Amino acid sequence: MNAILFALGAATFLGGGLVLTQFGLKHIHPLSGAAISIPAFTLLFLLISPFLLAGETIVWKAVPIFAAVGLTFPALVTLLTFAGNRALGPVTTASLGNISPLFSVMLAVMLLGEPLTPWQLAGLLLIVAGVLVITVTRTADMGNWRTWALLLPLGAAALRGVIPPVIKVGLDIWPNAIAAGLTGYIFSTLTVLTVERIRNGTFIARGSWQGRLWFAANGLCNGIGTLCIYLALRHGPVSLVAPLIATYPLVTVVMSALVFGRTPGALRLAAGAGLTVGGVVLLLVG
């Protein structure tokens, strides 16, 4: 039950975070936004960590695993997601990002020789159908985004699909989700700040105060969602947690409709999100 609640909590916060990103992107470049959102939650995490980790003994064997995760998640995943959000919008980005469990299954089939069951094949077909529904929905309000922009959320999905099993390996060694999340966020902060330093010659992200506040709020939302992922994986298997987290595009669809109002093609986008989520569930249940 704890794993289910944490996974659904992760889906809620991650889906909401994508909507908040839209407000921040009106003021700040997505790469600079990542250099605000991730460090903002890391700072909060560091401030409360003495209370959360009081009396905890560090298991050094697990630290490199959590650090390696942090170099890509949430750092690189956030960079790709923000860029995709700017190019495609929150609903399309969330829906394409939803297929991340697909990459886990593909790796298992190709590298580990695991069989593909009929249910998994049905899930794959549903996912493809959902992506097709989403990609043919282009309206003037969504901008003239190009097909190459699809690689941004798909790249994030690929990374996000590999990360949960790796986190699970680390948690088997050191079963402390708080320590795992903190380690990952510290290394993610170093990653995004390095990118910002290379881009603008400074570690401090540039932008208006409005943009900074929006991305700080986004960082809090994404940070809680990410921490929920670690906690869910601590209490349950990847096969249970991953499909529940994959429902976050539905949260984005609902929140986008509430915040931004009715938009052209919203029903088709919602149908595409529903198909991809259904496909992921069939894929992993199979």
C-alpha angles and dihedrals in degrees: 000000000000091000091052094049093047092046092051089046089053091051091050096050095041091049091048091047091061090057092050089051090066091063093049093048090063088070109024138041112255094243091052089045090058089051087059105038099049097043090046092060092039090057091051090045092053092049094054097034095090088063096041096045100036110148093004118143115220115239099207094192090069097044096080090052093052090043091053089050090051093056089065105019122083093351105060093026089054092049092052093043094050091048090048091048090055093048101038109017130248100284097050091043092051094045094051091042087055092075093071094114087060090070092053091055093045091054091048092051096045101037105026099033094235114165123248109232125210090253091053091048089051088051091052091052091049091051092051090049091050093050090049091051091051098045095051090055105092120151133172090252091058093056130234097295117174130229092249089065088070087072090069099065091032090055090049089049092052092052092043090052093056096044103069095060090048091050089049090055090052093047090052087060098040111016097202114113093186093056091045093051094046093050091049093048093049091055092042089054091052089050098051093042090052090052090050091049091053092047102044106013092246138081091221112087115234123229147095123301090247091058092045092053093048092050092045088055089047090051091053091049095046092042094055089046092051092048088051088055091055092046092048092051089048091058103034146025124274090244090063100037101043099059092047092051088048090068091075093102088068089058089051092050093051095043092045090053091049096045103035099028128226113341130190112267093017093132092051091048090050090049090051091049090049093050094049093047091048090049093052091050092051090045095056098035088054 
